[in-house]
PDB file of C-alpha atoms in Angstrom:
ATOM      1  CA  MET A 117      86.320 125.001-249.490  1.00 49.00           C
ATOM      2  CA  ASN A 118      83.603 122.879-251.356  1.00 52.00           C
ATOM      3  CA  ALA A 119      84.680 119.508-249.749  1.00 52.00           C
ATOM      4  CA  MET A 120      84.372 121.350-246.309  1.00 51.00           C
ATOM      5  CA  LYS A 121      80.869 122.592-247.142  1.00 47.00           C
ATOM      6  CA  TYR A 122      79.869 119.404-248.395  1.00 46.00           C
ATOM      7  CA  ALA A 123      80.977 118.184-245.136  1.00 48.00           C
ATOM      8  CA  VAL A 124      79.378 121.001-242.989  1.00 46.00           C
ATOM      9  CA  ALA A 125      76.194 120.124-245.042  1.00 47.00           C
ATOM     10  CA  ALA A 126      76.431 116.204-245.026  1.00 47.00           C
ATOM     11  CA  SER A 127      76.336 116.365-241.228  1.00 46.00           C
ATOM     12  CA  LEU A 128      73.580 118.704-240.696  1.00 46.00           C
ATOM     13  CA  ILE A 129      71.749 115.701-243.024  1.00 47.00           C
ATOM     14  CA  ALA A 130      73.227 113.160-240.421  1.00 46.00           C
ATOM     15  CA  THR A 131      72.129 114.936-237.387  1.00 45.00           C
ATOM     16  CA  ALA A 132      68.368 115.726-238.225  1.00 44.00           C
ATOM     17  CA  PRO A 133      67.439 112.418-237.453  1.00 45.00           C
ATOM     18  CA  LEU A 134      68.739 112.500-234.433  1.00 47.00           C
ATOM     19  CA  ALA A 135      67.451 115.657-233.640  1.00 47.00           C
ATOM     20  CA  ALA A 136      63.964 114.071-234.383  1.00 48.00           C
ATOM     21  CA  ALA A 137      64.236 111.135-232.944  1.00 51.00           C
ATOM     22  CA  GLN A 138      64.088 112.930-229.454  1.00 84.00           C
ATOM     23  CA  GLN A 139      60.500 113.878-229.740  1.00 94.00           C
ATOM     24  CA  LEU A 140      59.200 111.527-227.426  1.00 98.00           C
ATOM     25  CA  SER A 141      55.637 110.276-227.588  1.00 98.00           C
ATOM     26  CA  ILE A 142      54.052 109.151-224.061  1.00 98.00           C
ATOM     27  CA  ALA A 143      51.123 106.964-224.646  1.00 98.00           C
ATOM     28  CA  THR A 144      48.941 107.228-221.403  1.00 97.00           C
ATOM     29  CA  GLY A 145      45.076 106.650-221.095  1.00 94.00           C
ATOM     30  CA  GLY A 146      42.080 108.631-220.730  1.00 90.00           C
ATOM     31  CA  THR A 147      41.854 112.147-219.441  1.00 89.00           C
ATOM     32  CA  GLY A 148      39.662 110.790-216.097  1.00 80.00           C
ATOM     33  CA  GLY A 149      42.310 108.183-214.705  1.00 82.00           C
ATOM     34  CA  VAL A 150      46.057 108.327-213.488  1.00 87.00           C
ATOM     35  CA  TYR A 151      47.624 108.006-216.566  1.00 93.00           C
ATOM     36  CA  TYR A 152      47.253 110.809-218.270  1.00 95.00           C
ATOM     37  CA  PRO A 153      48.515 113.532-215.843  1.00 95.00           C
ATOM     38  CA  LEU A 154      51.272 111.293-214.996  1.00 96.00           C
ATOM     39  CA  GLY A 155      52.424 110.969-218.448  1.00 97.00           C
ATOM     40  CA  GLY A 156      51.865 114.962-218.377  1.00 97.00           C
ATOM     41  CA  GLY A 157      54.132 115.787-215.476  1.00 98.00           C
ATOM     42  CA  LEU A 158      56.688 112.838-217.048  1.00 98.00           C
ATOM     43  CA  ALA A 159      56.803 114.766-220.358  1.00 98.00           C
ATOM     44  CA  GLU A 160      57.778 117.812-218.382  1.00 97.00           C
ATOM     45  CA  MET A 161      60.286 116.518-216.466  1.00 98.00           C
ATOM     46  CA  ILE A 162      61.986 115.174-219.592  1.00 98.00           C
ATOM     47  CA  ASN A 163      61.461 118.679-221.357  1.00 96.00           C
ATOM     48  CA  SER A 164      63.387 120.457-218.290  1.00 96.00           C
ATOM     49  CA  HIS A 165      66.090 117.799-217.280  1.00 96.00           C
ATOM     50  CA  ILE A 166      66.822 115.707-220.533  1.00 96.00           C
ATOM     51  CA  GLU A 167      68.930 117.866-222.519  1.00 93.00           C
ATOM     52  CA  GLY A 168      68.170 117.307-226.235  1.00 93.00           C
ATOM     53  CA  ALA A 169      64.555 115.302-225.956  1.00 96.00           C
ATOM     54  CA  SER A 170      61.343 117.029-225.472  1.00 96.00           C
ATOM     55  CA  ALA A 171      57.945 114.764-224.680  1.00 98.00           C
ATOM     56  CA  VAL A 172      54.301 115.029-225.209  1.00 97.00           C
ATOM     57  CA  ALA A 173      51.768 112.950-223.222  1.00 97.00           C
ATOM     58  CA  GLU A 174      48.702 111.335-225.676  1.00 97.00           C
ATOM     59  CA  VAL A 175      45.370 110.546-225.041  1.00 96.00           C
ATOM     60  CA  THR A 176      44.978 106.850-225.618  1.00 96.00           C
ATOM     61  CA  GLY A 177      42.818 103.465-224.765  1.00 92.00           C
ATOM     62  CA  ALA A 178      45.283 102.261-222.206  1.00 90.00           C
ATOM     63  CA  SER A 179      47.117  99.349-221.206  1.00 93.00           C
ATOM     64  CA  VAL A 180      46.525  96.981-224.118  1.00 93.00           C
ATOM     65  CA  GLU A 181      46.466  99.671-226.985  1.00 96.00           C
ATOM     66  CA  ASN A 182      49.665 101.256-225.772  1.00 97.00           C
ATOM     67  CA  MET A 183      51.508  97.935-226.003  1.00 97.00           C
ATOM     68  CA  GLY A 184      50.845  97.938-229.721  1.00 96.00           C
ATOM     69  CA  LEU A 185      51.653 101.563-229.889  1.00 97.00           C
ATOM     70  CA  VAL A 186      55.531 100.438-228.151  1.00 98.00           C
ATOM     71  CA  TRP A 187      56.008  98.018-230.002  1.00 97.00           C
ATOM     72  CA  ARG A 188      55.349  99.686-233.261  1.00 96.00           C
ATOM     73  CA  GLY A 189      57.397 102.453-232.122  1.00 96.00           C
ATOM     74  CA  ASP A 190      54.274 105.162-232.736  1.00 97.00           C
ATOM     75  CA  SER A 191      55.239 105.448-228.821  1.00 97.00           C
ATOM     76  CA  ASP A 192      58.265 105.776-226.829  1.00 98.00           C
ATOM     77  CA  LEU A 193      57.184 105.239-223.722  1.00 98.00           C
ATOM     78  CA  ALA A 194      54.133 104.158-222.785  1.00 98.00           C
ATOM     79  CA  PHE A 195      51.919 103.270-219.423  1.00 97.00           C
ATOM     80  CA  ALA A 196      50.376 100.093-219.032  1.00 95.00           C
ATOM     81  CA  LEU A 197      49.286  97.267-216.139  1.00 89.00           C
ATOM     82  CA  ALA A 198      51.799  94.481-215.388  1.00 91.00           C
ATOM     83  CA  ASP A 199      49.547  91.794-216.142  1.00 87.00           C
ATOM     84  CA  THR A 200      48.951  93.492-219.729  1.00 92.00           C
ATOM     85  CA  VAL A 201      52.867  93.970-219.885  1.00 96.00           C
ATOM     86  CA  TYR A 202      53.832  90.210-218.679  1.00 94.00           C
ATOM     87  CA  GLN A 203      51.148  89.111-221.525  1.00 93.00           C
ATOM     88  CA  ALA A 204      52.502  91.267-224.121  1.00 97.00           C
ATOM     89  CA  TYR A 205      55.910  90.246-223.671  1.00 97.00           C
ATOM     90  CA  ASN A 206      55.492  86.375-223.492  1.00 96.00           C
ATOM     91  CA  GLY A 207      52.521  86.308-226.128  1.00 97.00           C
ATOM     92  CA  THR A 208      49.506  84.915-224.144  1.00 94.00           C
ATOM     93  CA  GLY A 209      46.171  86.161-223.001  1.00 87.00           C
ATOM     94  CA  ASP A 210      44.698  88.831-225.359  1.00 86.00           C
ATOM     95  CA  PHE A 211      48.631  88.800-226.609  1.00 95.00           C
ATOM     96  CA  GLU A 212      48.251  84.618-227.818  1.00 96.00           C
ATOM     97  CA  GLY A 213      49.693  84.632-230.973  1.00 95.00           C
ATOM     98  CA  ARG A 214      51.130  87.957-231.294  1.00 95.00           C
ATOM     99  CA  GLN A 215      54.091  88.414-228.784  1.00 96.00           C
ATOM    100  CA  LEU A 216      55.983  91.991-228.773  1.00 97.00           C
ATOM    101  CA  ASP A 217      59.452  90.550-227.805  1.00 95.00           C
ATOM    102  CA  ASN A 218      60.643  93.970-227.782  1.00 97.00           C
ATOM    103  CA  ILE A 219      58.756  95.448-224.977  1.00 98.00           C
ATOM    104  CA  ARG A 220      60.873  96.661-221.752  1.00 98.00           C
ATOM    105  CA  ALA A 221      60.350  98.065-218.940  1.00 98.00           C
ATOM    106  CA  LEU A 222      62.068 100.954-217.417  1.00 98.00           C
ATOM    107  CA  ALA A 223      60.544 100.876-214.261  1.00 98.00           C
ATOM    108  CA  SER A 224      56.733 100.204-212.422  1.00 95.00           C
ATOM    109  CA  VAL A 225      56.099 103.215-211.143  1.00 95.00           C
ATOM    110  CA  TYR A 226      52.655 102.521-208.649  1.00 92.00           C
ATOM    111  CA  PRO A 227      50.232  99.945-208.360  1.00 87.00           C
ATOM    112  CA  ASN A 228      46.625  99.996-209.412  1.00 87.00           C
ATOM    113  CA  ALA A 229      43.888  98.845-207.059  1.00 90.00           C
ATOM    114  CA  VAL A 230      40.874  97.195-208.506  1.00 96.00           C
ATOM    115  CA  GLN A 231      37.966  99.815-207.042  1.00 98.00           C
ATOM    116  CA  LEU A 232      34.328  98.060-207.195  1.00 98.00           C
ATOM    117  CA  VAL A 233      31.968 101.220-206.365  1.00 98.00           C
ATOM    118  CA  THR A 234      28.003 101.022-206.098  1.00 98.00           C
ATOM    119  CA  LEU A 235      25.268 103.147-204.705  1.00 98.00           C
ATOM    120  CA  ALA A 236      25.403 103.092-200.931  1.00 97.00           C
ATOM    121  CA  ASP A 237      21.917 101.817-200.924  1.00 96.00           C
ATOM    122  CA  SER A 238      22.548  99.355-204.056  1.00 97.00           C
ATOM    123  CA  GLY A 239      22.473  95.884-202.111  1.00 96.00           C
ATOM    124  CA  VAL A 240      25.416  95.110-203.666  1.00 98.00           C
ATOM    125  CA  GLU A 241      28.022  94.049-201.118  1.00 97.00           C
ATOM    126  CA  SER A 242      30.269  91.003-202.757  1.00 98.00           C
ATOM    127  CA  LEU A 243      31.080  89.993-205.877  1.00 98.00           C
ATOM    128  CA  GLU A 244      28.486  87.480-205.905  1.00 98.00           C
ATOM    129  CA  ASP A 245      25.971  90.264-205.339  1.00 98.00           C
ATOM    130  CA  LEU A 246      27.031  91.169-209.223  1.00 98.00           C
ATOM    131  CA  ARG A 247      24.639  88.551-210.331  1.00 98.00           C
ATOM    132  CA  GLY A 248      22.203  89.515-212.551  1.00 98.00           C
ATOM    133  CA  LYS A 249      23.081  93.038-212.253  1.00 98.00           C
ATOM    134  CA  ARG A 250      24.099  95.869-214.902  1.00 98.00           C
ATOM    135  CA  VAL A 251      28.005  96.591-214.354  1.00 98.00           C
ATOM    136  CA  SER A 252      30.612  98.345-216.002  1.00 98.00           C
ATOM    137  CA  VAL A 253      33.864  96.331-216.671  1.00 98.00           C
ATOM    138  CA  GLY A 254      36.249  99.127-217.826  1.00 97.00           C
ATOM    139  CA  ALA A 255      36.285 100.366-221.300  1.00 94.00           C
ATOM    140  CA  PRO A 256      37.113  97.721-224.170  1.00 92.00           C
ATOM    141  CA  GLY A 257      40.475  96.200-224.084  1.00 83.00           C
ATOM    142  CA  SER A 258      41.623  98.600-221.071  1.00 86.00           C
ATOM    143  CA  GLY A 259      43.581  96.981-218.480  1.00 83.00           C
ATOM    144  CA  THR A 260      40.122  97.479-216.136  1.00 92.00           C
ATOM    145  CA  GLU A 261      38.622  94.900-218.072  1.00 94.00           C
ATOM    146  CA  LEU A 262      41.572  92.139-218.018  1.00 89.00           C
ATOM    147  CA  ASN A 263      41.673  92.437-214.160  1.00 91.00           C
ATOM    148  CA  ALA A 264      38.152  92.853-213.764  1.00 96.00           C
ATOM    149  CA  ARG A 265      37.217  89.557-215.838  1.00 96.00           C
ATOM    150  CA  ALA A 266      39.986  87.901-214.308  1.00 94.00           C
ATOM    151  CA  LEU A 267      38.913  88.805-210.775  1.00 97.00           C
ATOM    152  CA  LEU A 268      35.670  87.661-211.187  1.00 98.00           C
ATOM    153  CA  GLU A 269      36.376  84.289-213.335  1.00 98.00           C
ATOM    154  CA  ALA A 270      38.623  83.563-210.822  1.00 98.00           C
ATOM    155  CA  ASN A 271      35.642  83.485-208.422  1.00 98.00           C
ATOM    156  CA  GLY A 272      33.626  81.459-210.477  1.00 98.00           C
ATOM    157  CA  ILE A 273      31.868  84.399-211.962  1.00 98.00           C
ATOM    158  CA  THR A 274      31.160  85.231-215.798  1.00 98.00           C
ATOM    159  CA  TYR A 275      30.145  87.783-218.255  1.00 97.00           C
ATOM    160  CA  ASP A 276      26.625  85.790-218.493  1.00 98.00           C
ATOM    161  CA  ASP A 277      26.180  85.936-214.898  1.00 98.00           C
ATOM    162  CA  PHE A 278      25.742  89.804-215.348  1.00 98.00           C
ATOM    163  CA  THR A 279      24.747  92.588-217.758  1.00 98.00           C
ATOM    164  CA  PRO A 280      28.534  93.726-218.903  1.00 98.00           C
ATOM    165  CA  GLN A 281      28.943  97.697-219.835  1.00 98.00           C
ATOM    166  CA  ARG A 282      32.092  98.160-221.133  1.00 97.00           C
ATOM    167  CA  LEU A 283      32.376 102.248-220.390  1.00 97.00           C
ATOM    168  CA  ASN A 284      35.612 104.561-219.155  1.00 95.00           C
ATOM    169  CA  PHE A 285      36.512 105.522-215.789  1.00 96.00           C
ATOM    170  CA  ASN A 286      33.602 109.079-216.468  1.00 96.00           C
ATOM    171  CA  GLU A 287      31.079 106.949-218.488  1.00 98.00           C
ATOM    172  CA  THR A 288      31.165 104.554-215.181  1.00 98.00           C
ATOM    173  CA  ALA A 289      31.016 107.095-212.688  1.00 98.00           C
ATOM    174  CA  ASP A 290      28.479 109.081-214.351  1.00 98.00           C
ATOM    175  CA  ALA A 291      26.107 105.756-215.296  1.00 98.00           C
ATOM    176  CA  ILE A 292      26.304 104.885-211.415  1.00 98.00           C
ATOM    177  CA  ARG A 293      25.001 108.238-210.442  1.00 98.00           C
ATOM    178  CA  ASP A 294      22.195 108.381-212.918  1.00 97.00           C
ATOM    179  CA  GLY A 295      20.967 104.716-211.953  1.00 97.00           C
ATOM    180  CA  ASP A 296      21.871 103.588-215.490  1.00 98.00           C
ATOM    181  CA  ILE A 297      24.117 100.824-214.096  1.00 98.00           C
ATOM    182  CA  ASP A 298      24.460  98.969-210.414  1.00 98.00           C
ATOM    183  CA  ALA A 299      27.843  98.862-209.773  1.00 98.00           C
ATOM    184  CA  GLY A 300      31.273  99.539-211.799  1.00 98.00           C
ATOM    185  CA  PHE A 301      35.340  98.581-212.019  1.00 98.00           C
ATOM    186  CA  TRP A 302      37.892 101.125-212.008  1.00 97.00           C
ATOM    187  CA  SER A 303      41.254  99.610-211.829  1.00 92.00           C
ATOM    188  CA  VAL A 304      43.481 102.592-211.227  1.00 86.00           C
ATOM    189  CA  GLY A 305      46.026 104.186-208.742  1.00 83.00           C
ATOM    190  CA  PRO A 306      43.629 105.500-206.002  1.00 85.00           C
ATOM    191  CA  PRO A 307      42.068 108.615-205.345  1.00 86.00           C
ATOM    192  CA  THR A 308      41.268 108.622-208.581  1.00 89.00           C
ATOM    193  CA  SER A 309      39.372 111.801-209.882  1.00 90.00           C
ATOM    194  CA  SER A 310      36.169 110.221-211.187  1.00 96.00           C
ATOM    195  CA  ILE A 311      35.609 108.120-208.266  1.00 97.00           C
ATOM    196  CA  LEU A 312      36.255 111.468-206.151  1.00 96.00           C
ATOM    197  CA  ASN A 313      33.590 113.729-208.107  1.00 97.00           C
ATOM    198  CA  LEU A 314      31.080 110.681-207.354  1.00 98.00           C
ATOM    199  CA  ALA A 315      31.525 110.511-204.060  1.00 98.00           C
ATOM    200  CA  THR A 316      30.515 114.167-203.767  1.00 97.00           C
ATOM    201  CA  THR A 317      27.530 114.172-205.208  1.00 96.00           C
ATOM    202  CA  ARG A 318      26.027 110.589-204.446  1.00 97.00           C
ATOM    203  CA  ASP A 319      26.548 108.419-201.101  1.00 97.00           C
ATOM    204  CA  ILE A 320      29.000 105.085-202.545  1.00 98.00           C
ATOM    205  CA  ARG A 321      30.385 102.223-201.059  1.00 97.00           C
ATOM    206  CA  LEU A 322      33.306 100.256-202.025  1.00 98.00           C
ATOM    207  CA  VAL A 323      32.960  96.648-202.034  1.00 98.00           C
ATOM    208  CA  GLY A 324      35.710  94.643-200.689  1.00 98.00           C
ATOM    209  CA  LEU A 325      37.229  90.963-201.227  1.00 98.00           C
ATOM    210  CA  SER A 326      37.481  88.264-198.936  1.00 97.00           C
ATOM    211  CA  GLU A 327      40.710  86.172-198.341  1.00 96.00           C
ATOM    212  CA  GLU A 328      39.346  83.753-200.097  1.00 98.00           C
ATOM    213  CA  GLU A 329      38.634  86.218-203.617  1.00 98.00           C
ATOM    214  CA  VAL A 330      41.960  87.556-202.968  1.00 93.00           C
ATOM    215  CA  ALA A 331      43.782  83.996-202.623  1.00 95.00           C
ATOM    216  CA  ASN A 332      41.750  82.822-206.239  1.00 97.00           C
ATOM    217  CA  ALA A 333      42.585  86.127-208.049  1.00 95.00           C
ATOM    218  CA  ARG A 334      46.444  85.738-206.855  1.00 86.00           C
ATOM    219  CA  GLU A 335      46.323  82.245-208.138  1.00 92.00           C
ATOM    220  CA  ALA A 336      44.418  82.652-211.361  1.00 91.00           C
ATOM    221  CA  GLU A 337      46.899  86.769-212.141  1.00 85.00           C
ATOM    222  CA  PRO A 338      50.186  86.176-210.366  1.00 80.00           C
ATOM    223  CA  VAL A 339      50.849  89.796-211.140  1.00 86.00           C
ATOM    224  CA  PHE A 340      47.886  90.796-208.280  1.00 87.00           C
ATOM    225  CA  ALA A 341      48.914  91.459-205.076  1.00 80.00           C
ATOM    226  CA  PRO A 342      46.774  92.383-201.862  1.00 82.00           C
ATOM    227  CA  TYR A 343      45.823  95.955-201.247  1.00 83.00           C
ATOM    228  CA  ASP A 344      44.243  97.999-199.100  1.00 84.00           C
ATOM    229  CA  LEU A 345      41.983 101.091-199.813  1.00 91.00           C
ATOM    230  CA  ARG A 346      42.565 103.340-196.568  1.00 86.00           C
ATOM    231  CA  ALA A 347      39.914 104.903-194.782  1.00 93.00           C
ATOM    232  CA  GLY A 348      39.032 108.288-195.739  1.00 93.00           C
ATOM    233  CA  LEU A 349      40.305 107.808-199.584  1.00 92.00           C
ATOM    234  CA  TYR A 350      36.899 108.721-200.776  1.00 96.00           C
ATOM    235  CA  GLU A 351      33.862 111.026-199.021  1.00 96.00           C
ATOM    236  CA  GLY A 352      31.617 108.755-196.779  1.00 93.00           C
ATOM    237  CA  MET A 353      34.519 106.172-196.625  1.00 95.00           C
ATOM    238  CA  ASP A 354      34.219 104.985-193.015  1.00 94.00           C
ATOM    239  CA  GLU A 355      36.901 102.002-192.902  1.00 96.00           C
ATOM    240  CA  ALA A 356      39.868 100.396-195.148  1.00 95.00           C
ATOM    241  CA  VAL A 357      38.419  98.383-197.806  1.00 97.00           C
ATOM    242  CA  GLN A 358      40.504  95.025-199.099  1.00 95.00           C
ATOM    243  CA  THR A 359      41.153  94.747-202.205  1.00 94.00           C
ATOM    244  CA  ILE A 360      43.952  93.656-205.129  1.00 92.00           C
ATOM    245  CA  GLY A 361      46.708  95.615-206.770  1.00 87.00           C
ATOM    246  CA  ILE A 362      48.102  95.698-209.864  1.00 89.00           C
ATOM    247  CA  PRO A 363      51.349  97.647-210.573  1.00 89.00           C
ATOM    248  CA  ASN A 364      51.624  99.969-213.397  1.00 93.00           C
ATOM    249  CA  VAL A 365      54.708  99.949-215.527  1.00 97.00           C
ATOM    250  CA  LEU A 366      56.525 102.454-217.569  1.00 98.00           C
ATOM    251  CA  ALA A 367      57.075 100.483-220.789  1.00 98.00           C
ATOM    252  CA  VAL A 368      59.780 101.030-223.872  1.00 98.00           C
ATOM    253  CA  SER A 369      60.995  99.388-226.997  1.00 98.00           C
ATOM    254  CA  SER A 370      64.157  97.397-226.375  1.00 98.00           C
ATOM    255  CA  GLU A 371      65.574  99.563-229.404  1.00 97.00           C
ATOM    256  CA  MET A 372      65.378 103.390-227.334  1.00 97.00           C
ATOM    257  CA  ASP A 373      68.719 104.425-226.866  1.00 96.00           C
ATOM    258  CA  GLU A 374      70.412 102.951-224.136  1.00 98.00           C
ATOM    259  CA  GLU A 375      71.973 106.730-222.326  1.00 97.00           C
ATOM    260  CA  LEU A 376      67.611 107.982-223.418  1.00 97.00           C
ATOM    261  CA  ALA A 377      66.852 105.308-221.079  1.00 98.00           C
ATOM    262  CA  TYR A 378      69.163 105.692-218.125  1.00 98.00           C
ATOM    263  CA  GLN A 379      68.594 109.199-218.057  1.00 98.00           C
ATOM    264  CA  ILE A 380      64.564 108.775-217.860  1.00 98.00           C
ATOM    265  CA  THR A 381      65.198 106.314-215.506  1.00 98.00           C
ATOM    266  CA  LYS A 382      67.245 108.282-213.346  1.00 98.00           C
ATOM    267  CA  MET A 383      65.382 111.234-213.421  1.00 98.00           C
ATOM    268  CA  LEU A 384      62.477 109.179-212.650  1.00 98.00           C
ATOM    269  CA  PHE A 385      63.568 108.130-209.021  1.00 98.00           C
ATOM    270  CA  GLU A 386      65.833 111.105-208.366  1.00 98.00           C
ATOM    271  CA  GLN A 387      63.354 113.815-209.362  1.00 97.00           C
ATOM    272  CA  THR A 388      60.068 111.895-208.098  1.00 97.00           C
ATOM    273  CA  ASP A 389      58.868 114.945-205.874  1.00 97.00           C
ATOM    274  CA  GLU A 390      57.955 116.831-209.225  1.00 97.00           C
ATOM    275  CA  LEU A 391      55.579 113.853-210.192  1.00 97.00           C
ATOM    276  CA  ILE A 392      54.099 113.490-206.690  1.00 95.00           C
ATOM    277  CA  ALA A 393      53.382 117.189-207.247  1.00 96.00           C
ATOM    278  CA  VAL A 394      51.465 116.151-209.944  1.00 94.00           C
ATOM    279  CA  HIS A 395      49.867 113.209-208.602  1.00 91.00           C
ATOM    280  CA  PRO A 396      49.770 111.550-205.593  1.00 86.00           C
ATOM    281  CA  ALA A 397      50.024 108.189-206.534  1.00 87.00           C
ATOM    282  CA  ALA A 398      53.660 108.602-207.403  1.00 92.00           C
ATOM    283  CA  ASN A 399      54.620 108.280-203.673  1.00 85.00           C
ATOM    284  CA  ASP A 400      54.914 104.737-204.623  1.00 84.00           C
ATOM    285  CA  THR A 401      57.793 105.408-207.124  1.00 94.00           C
ATOM    286  CA  THR A 402      60.581 104.144-205.493  1.00 91.00           C
ATOM    287  CA  VAL A 403      63.499 101.395-206.280  1.00 96.00           C
ATOM    288  CA  GLU A 404      62.203  99.203-204.199  1.00 90.00           C
ATOM    289  CA  PHE A 405      58.622  98.928-205.388  1.00 87.00           C
ATOM    290  CA  SER A 406      59.940  98.391-208.871  1.00 92.00           C
ATOM    291  CA  ILE A 407      62.379  95.871-208.700  1.00 92.00           C
ATOM    292  CA  ASP A 408      60.229  93.856-206.458  1.00 84.00           C
ATOM    293  CA  SER A 409      56.814  94.150-208.713  1.00 84.00           C
ATOM    294  CA  THR A 410      58.191  94.353-212.426  1.00 91.00           C
ATOM    295  CA  PRO A 411      57.432  91.517-214.140  1.00 90.00           C
ATOM    296  CA  VAL A 412      59.490  91.979-217.706  1.00 95.00           C
ATOM    297  CA  PRO A 413      62.925  92.538-218.729  1.00 98.00           C
ATOM    298  CA  PHE A 414      64.371  96.016-217.919  1.00 98.00           C
ATOM    299  CA  HIS A 415      65.934  97.861-221.038  1.00 98.00           C
ATOM    300  CA  ASP A 416      69.531  98.035-220.519  1.00 98.00           C
ATOM    301  CA  GLY A 417      69.536 101.677-219.997  1.00 98.00           C
ATOM    302  CA  ALA A 418      67.420 101.038-216.575  1.00 98.00           C
ATOM    303  CA  LEU A 419      69.585  97.871-215.402  1.00 98.00           C
ATOM    304  CA  ARG A 420      72.444 100.133-215.794  1.00 98.00           C
ATOM    305  CA  TYR A 421      70.726 102.638-213.476  1.00 98.00           C
ATOM    306  CA  TYR A 422      69.320 100.007-210.934  1.00 98.00           C
ATOM    307  CA  GLU A 423      72.706  98.443-211.020  1.00 98.00           C
ATOM    308  CA  GLU A 424      74.657 101.775-210.530  1.00 98.00           C
ATOM    309  CA  ILE A 425      72.757 102.289-206.901  1.00 98.00           C
ATOM    310  CA  GLY A 426      73.400  98.672-205.949  1.00 98.00           C
ATOM    311  CA  ALA A 427      69.542  97.182-206.087  1.00 98.00           C
ATOM    312  CA  GLU A 428      68.852  93.629-206.435  1.00 97.00           C
ATOM    313  CA  VAL A 429      67.600  92.638-209.896  1.00 97.00           C
ATOM    314  CA  GLN A 430      65.912  89.598-210.034  1.00 93.00           C
ATOM    315  CA  ASP A 431      66.690  86.857-212.570  1.00 96.00           C
ATOM    316  CA  HIS A 432      63.622  87.610-214.921  1.00 93.00           C
ATOM    317  CA  GLN A 433      64.136  91.361-214.815  1.00 96.00           C
ATOM    318  CA  ARG A 434      67.534  90.829-216.804  1.00 97.00           C
ATOM    319  CA  PRO A 435      66.902  90.569-221.173  1.00 92.00           C
TER     320      PRO A 435
END
């Protein structure tokens, strides 16, 4: 009898850590961007659809910080820009000398668009017009800052050519509204709340990129893709504006349980309507977009889902 009691106690002890391991943390970004609401939506979906798992979305400093959180095991899932994920996995760029080789993707969820915003009467109508101006390049270490720097440098403009301010989305919108800066960069899924709010209080302009500027950016940063911000996206925006986009990747560690990774990937693509209800950026959450865009290997569990439905995974997407 005692032996049986011992066996039961031992089995309870054995299962306790597993239960704890299913408390999932989702690393997102600031509250003014898209990662945070999408992460909250994803957490709700996990709580509803994946038995034995619960999830919570955490506010973070976004892409670069999120890679470290997943690598260390402090977060289980994280949203990050494709270029940041690519650099982390390969040990290049901001991750020179600190390769995070356990980074894997479940999916690419939607593209970010680089959005350069100014007041309509500012006189800033092109990248070249930023010279000598006060410009927010995004929060320190954010994907926005990486993208802004890459776009500018590919087109011959460095931080020495203007006065850079490292502000998050809400701070950038406030500073443009108050006249403290001349223009600001966002790299985020459009439409984003901080620009929507700014457009209701001020007449704004979205600054477009020329074909040549897009080509220069893509040559410097292969994960960039041409992207059109549609007319009417923000108040007062009468015509489409050409820019560049970067996929957003839902990243995990290679150590995530294979079955859990499979279940989350399957849920993401088969219950997408629930994510679209949270944020319209999820209209781009498709298997096709994911297979076309993801720059690093998929987790084994995600691969199982893609192969099950007959998607043609690219060679670089296999571990």
